[in-house]
Amino acid sequence: MHAHLVSDLGARLCLANGVTPVRYAGSDRDAVLALRERVEASRVVGPRILSLGPLLDGVSPGYPLLSWPLTSAAQARLAVERLRRDYRVDGVILSTSRRSRVVRAPATRRIVWVSG
């Protein structure tokens, strides 16, 4: 399930309702990683947490506060490398808009899985 509620309560509610994996996209990186660590350490009951980082999009993104706007394939490659290295993402989420076509091909070759 795709979610944005990054909290102990949100994790417990997901699991209580039968949601066993949750994908967080566009959420605060530190909050997602901290929640994942609490769940993995059994300090909080919750689902498996997957982090996708910000939405990779073209110029003028539809969700500017949740997105990284990219204008070239080179930027897309660098963004994916940074997400893997610094954000410890499990995958990436790409915009499905026409303006983001430039990011799709390089991103899909550099990450385990892609959503969007």
PDB file of C-alpha atoms in Angstrom:
ATOM      1  CA  MET A   1       0.000   0.000   0.000  1.00  0.00           C
ATOM      2  CA  HIS A   2       1.158   3.541  -0.753  1.00  0.00           C
ATOM      3  CA  ALA A   3       0.986   5.816   2.304  1.00  0.00           C
ATOM      4  CA  HIS A   4       2.097   9.192   3.651  1.00  0.00           C
ATOM      5  CA  LEU A   5       1.168   8.855   7.343  1.00  0.00           C
ATOM      6  CA  VAL A   6       4.631   8.314   8.806  1.00  0.00           C
ATOM      7  CA  SER A   7       3.952   7.601  12.477  1.00  0.00           C
ATOM      8  CA  ASP A   8       3.842   4.811  15.018  1.00  0.00           C
ATOM      9  CA  LEU A   9       0.041   5.043  15.003  1.00  0.00           C
ATOM     10  CA  GLY A  10      -0.037   4.846  11.201  1.00  0.00           C
ATOM     11  CA  ALA A  11       2.173   1.736  11.281  1.00  0.00           C
ATOM     12  CA  ARG A  12      -0.059   0.038  13.869  1.00  0.00           C
ATOM     13  CA  LEU A  13      -3.222   0.941  11.936  1.00  0.00           C
ATOM     14  CA  CYS A  14      -1.837  -0.465   8.700  1.00  0.00           C
ATOM     15  CA  LEU A  15      -0.964  -3.777  10.328  1.00  0.00           C
ATOM     16  CA  ALA A  16      -4.261  -3.933  12.235  1.00  0.00           C
ATOM     17  CA  ASN A  17      -6.083  -3.588   8.904  1.00  0.00           C
ATOM     18  CA  GLY A  18      -4.090  -6.334   7.201  1.00  0.00           C
ATOM     19  CA  VAL A  19      -1.601  -4.143   5.339  1.00  0.00           C
ATOM     20  CA  THR A  20       1.740  -5.901   5.610  1.00  0.00           C
ATOM     21  CA  PRO A  21       3.998  -3.814   3.315  1.00  0.00           C
ATOM     22  CA  VAL A  22       3.764  -0.021   3.071  1.00  0.00           C
ATOM     23  CA  ARG A  23       5.487   2.137   0.431  1.00  0.00           C
ATOM     24  CA  TYR A  24       6.287   5.655   1.551  1.00  0.00           C
ATOM     25  CA  ALA A  25       6.800   8.085  -1.304  1.00  0.00           C
ATOM     26  CA  GLY A  26       7.488  11.774  -1.010  1.00  0.00           C
ATOM     27  CA  SER A  27       7.553  11.581   2.773  1.00  0.00           C
ATOM     28  CA  ASP A  28      10.249  12.966   5.051  1.00  0.00           C
ATOM     29  CA  ARG A  29      13.274  10.709   4.578  1.00  0.00           C
ATOM     30  CA  ASP A  30      14.431  10.829   8.192  1.00  0.00           C
ATOM     31  CA  ALA A  31      10.950  10.085   9.534  1.00  0.00           C
ATOM     32  CA  VAL A  32      10.525   7.079   7.213  1.00  0.00           C
ATOM     33  CA  LEU A  33      13.935   5.635   8.060  1.00  0.00           C
ATOM     34  CA  ALA A  34      13.387   6.173  11.794  1.00  0.00           C
ATOM     35  CA  LEU A  35       9.974   4.466  11.651  1.00  0.00           C
ATOM     36  CA  ARG A  36      11.446   1.565   9.668  1.00  0.00           C
ATOM     37  CA  GLU A  37      14.190   1.164  12.286  1.00  0.00           C
ATOM     38  CA  ARG A  38      11.632   1.164  15.137  1.00  0.00           C
ATOM     39  CA  VAL A  39       9.502  -1.461  13.376  1.00  0.00           C
ATOM     40  CA  GLU A  40      12.514  -3.644  12.508  1.00  0.00           C
ATOM     41  CA  ALA A  41      13.746  -3.413  16.121  1.00  0.00           C
ATOM     42  CA  SER A  42      10.246  -4.461  17.351  1.00  0.00           C
ATOM     43  CA  ARG A  43       9.839  -1.230  19.316  1.00  0.00           C
ATOM     44  CA  VAL A  44       6.732  -0.492  17.222  1.00  0.00           C
ATOM     45  CA  VAL A  45       4.333  -3.029  15.761  1.00  0.00           C
ATOM     46  CA  GLY A  46       3.960  -2.329  12.075  1.00  0.00           C
ATOM     47  CA  PRO A  47       4.229  -3.553   8.502  1.00  0.00           C
ATOM     48  CA  ARG A  48       7.324  -3.940   6.363  1.00  0.00           C
ATOM     49  CA  ILE A  49       8.309  -0.390   5.392  1.00  0.00           C
ATOM     50  CA  LEU A  50       9.627   0.426   1.942  1.00  0.00           C
ATOM     51  CA  SER A  51      11.044   3.854   1.221  1.00  0.00           C
ATOM     52  CA  LEU A  52      10.763   5.335  -2.280  1.00  0.00           C
ATOM     53  CA  GLY A  53      12.039   8.830  -1.576  1.00  0.00           C
ATOM     54  CA  PRO A  54      10.702  11.834  -3.477  1.00  0.00           C
ATOM     55  CA  LEU A  55       8.722  11.593  -6.697  1.00  0.00           C
ATOM     56  CA  LEU A  56      11.033  11.901  -9.707  1.00  0.00           C
ATOM     57  CA  ASP A  57       9.322  14.180 -12.195  1.00  0.00           C
ATOM     58  CA  GLY A  58       9.963  16.497 -15.097  1.00  0.00           C
ATOM     59  CA  VAL A  59       9.927  20.275 -14.967  1.00  0.00           C
ATOM     60  CA  SER A  60       6.920  21.881 -13.255  1.00  0.00           C
ATOM     61  CA  PRO A  61       6.100  18.804 -11.173  1.00  0.00           C
ATOM     62  CA  GLY A  62       2.504  18.151 -10.194  1.00  0.00           C
ATOM     63  CA  TYR A  63       3.501  17.776  -6.518  1.00  0.00           C
ATOM     64  CA  PRO A  64       6.346  20.283  -6.044  1.00  0.00           C
ATOM     65  CA  LEU A  65       6.741  19.707  -2.286  1.00  0.00           C
ATOM     66  CA  LEU A  66       7.108  15.941  -2.778  1.00  0.00           C
ATOM     67  CA  SER A  67       9.130  15.930  -6.001  1.00  0.00           C
ATOM     68  CA  TRP A  68      12.561  16.343  -7.488  1.00  0.00           C
ATOM     69  CA  PRO A  69      12.158  18.061 -10.890  1.00  0.00           C
ATOM     70  CA  LEU A  70      14.553  16.643 -13.484  1.00  0.00           C
ATOM     71  CA  THR A  71      15.281  17.907 -16.962  1.00  0.00           C
ATOM     72  CA  SER A  72      17.665  15.336 -18.422  1.00  0.00           C
ATOM     73  CA  ALA A  73      18.627  11.689 -18.414  1.00  0.00           C
ATOM     74  CA  ALA A  74      21.921  12.628 -16.732  1.00  0.00           C
ATOM     75  CA  GLN A  75      20.034  14.297 -13.862  1.00  0.00           C
ATOM     76  CA  ALA A  76      17.838  11.209 -13.551  1.00  0.00           C
ATOM     77  CA  ARG A  77      20.878   8.936 -13.245  1.00  0.00           C
ATOM     78  CA  LEU A  78      22.420  11.176 -10.586  1.00  0.00           C
ATOM     79  CA  ALA A  79      19.115  11.408  -8.699  1.00  0.00           C
ATOM     80  CA  VAL A  80      18.740   7.630  -8.560  1.00  0.00           C
ATOM     81  CA  GLU A  81      22.339   7.188  -7.420  1.00  0.00           C
ATOM     82  CA  ARG A  82      21.809   9.788  -4.683  1.00  0.00           C
ATOM     83  CA  LEU A  83      18.559   8.157  -3.585  1.00  0.00           C
ATOM     84  CA  ARG A  84      20.246   4.767  -3.286  1.00  0.00           C
ATOM     85  CA  ARG A  85      23.315   6.115  -1.487  1.00  0.00           C
ATOM     86  CA  ASP A  86      21.959   8.882   0.763  1.00  0.00           C
ATOM     87  CA  TYR A  87      18.272   8.044   1.133  1.00  0.00           C
ATOM     88  CA  ARG A  88      18.666   4.229   1.304  1.00  0.00           C
ATOM     89  CA  VAL A  89      15.570   3.765  -0.859  1.00  0.00           C
ATOM     90  CA  ASP A  90      14.113   0.390  -1.747  1.00  0.00           C
ATOM     91  CA  GLY A  91      12.844   1.675  -5.097  1.00  0.00           C
ATOM     92  CA  VAL A  92      11.887   4.900  -6.822  1.00  0.00           C
ATOM     93  CA  ILE A  93       8.590   6.440  -7.784  1.00  0.00           C
ATOM     94  CA  LEU A  94       8.352   8.141 -11.159  1.00  0.00           C
ATOM     95  CA  SER A  95       5.732  10.528 -12.353  1.00  0.00           C
ATOM     96  CA  THR A  96       3.498   9.105 -15.032  1.00  0.00           C
ATOM     97  CA  SER A  97       3.107  12.475 -16.728  1.00  0.00           C
ATOM     98  CA  ARG A  98       4.394  13.109 -20.238  1.00  0.00           C
ATOM     99  CA  ARG A  99       6.825  15.721 -18.934  1.00  0.00           C
ATOM    100  CA  SER A 100       8.721  13.047 -16.981  1.00  0.00           C
ATOM    101  CA  ARG A 101       9.578  10.700 -19.874  1.00  0.00           C
ATOM    102  CA  VAL A 102      13.193  11.869 -19.734  1.00  0.00           C
ATOM    103  CA  VAL A 103      13.655  10.302 -16.283  1.00  0.00           C
ATOM    104  CA  ARG A 104      12.071   6.914 -16.905  1.00  0.00           C
ATOM    105  CA  ALA A 105      14.693   4.978 -18.879  1.00  0.00           C
ATOM    106  CA  PRO A 106      17.820   5.874 -16.875  1.00  0.00           C
ATOM    107  CA  ALA A 107      16.004   5.434 -13.585  1.00  0.00           C
ATOM    108  CA  THR A 108      14.690   1.966 -14.398  1.00  0.00           C
ATOM    109  CA  ARG A 109      18.176   0.660 -15.172  1.00  0.00           C
ATOM    110  CA  ARG A 110      19.690   1.724 -11.830  1.00  0.00           C
ATOM    111  CA  ILE A 111      17.292   0.569  -9.144  1.00  0.00           C
ATOM    112  CA  VAL A 112      15.739  -2.661  -7.968  1.00  0.00           C
ATOM    113  CA  TRP A 113      12.149  -1.678  -8.772  1.00  0.00           C
ATOM    114  CA  VAL A 114      10.161   1.289  -9.933  1.00  0.00           C
ATOM    115  CA  SER A 115       6.665   2.446  -9.088  1.00  0.00           C
ATOM    116  CA  GLY A 116       4.560   5.057 -10.804  1.00  0.00           C
TER     117      GLY A 116
END
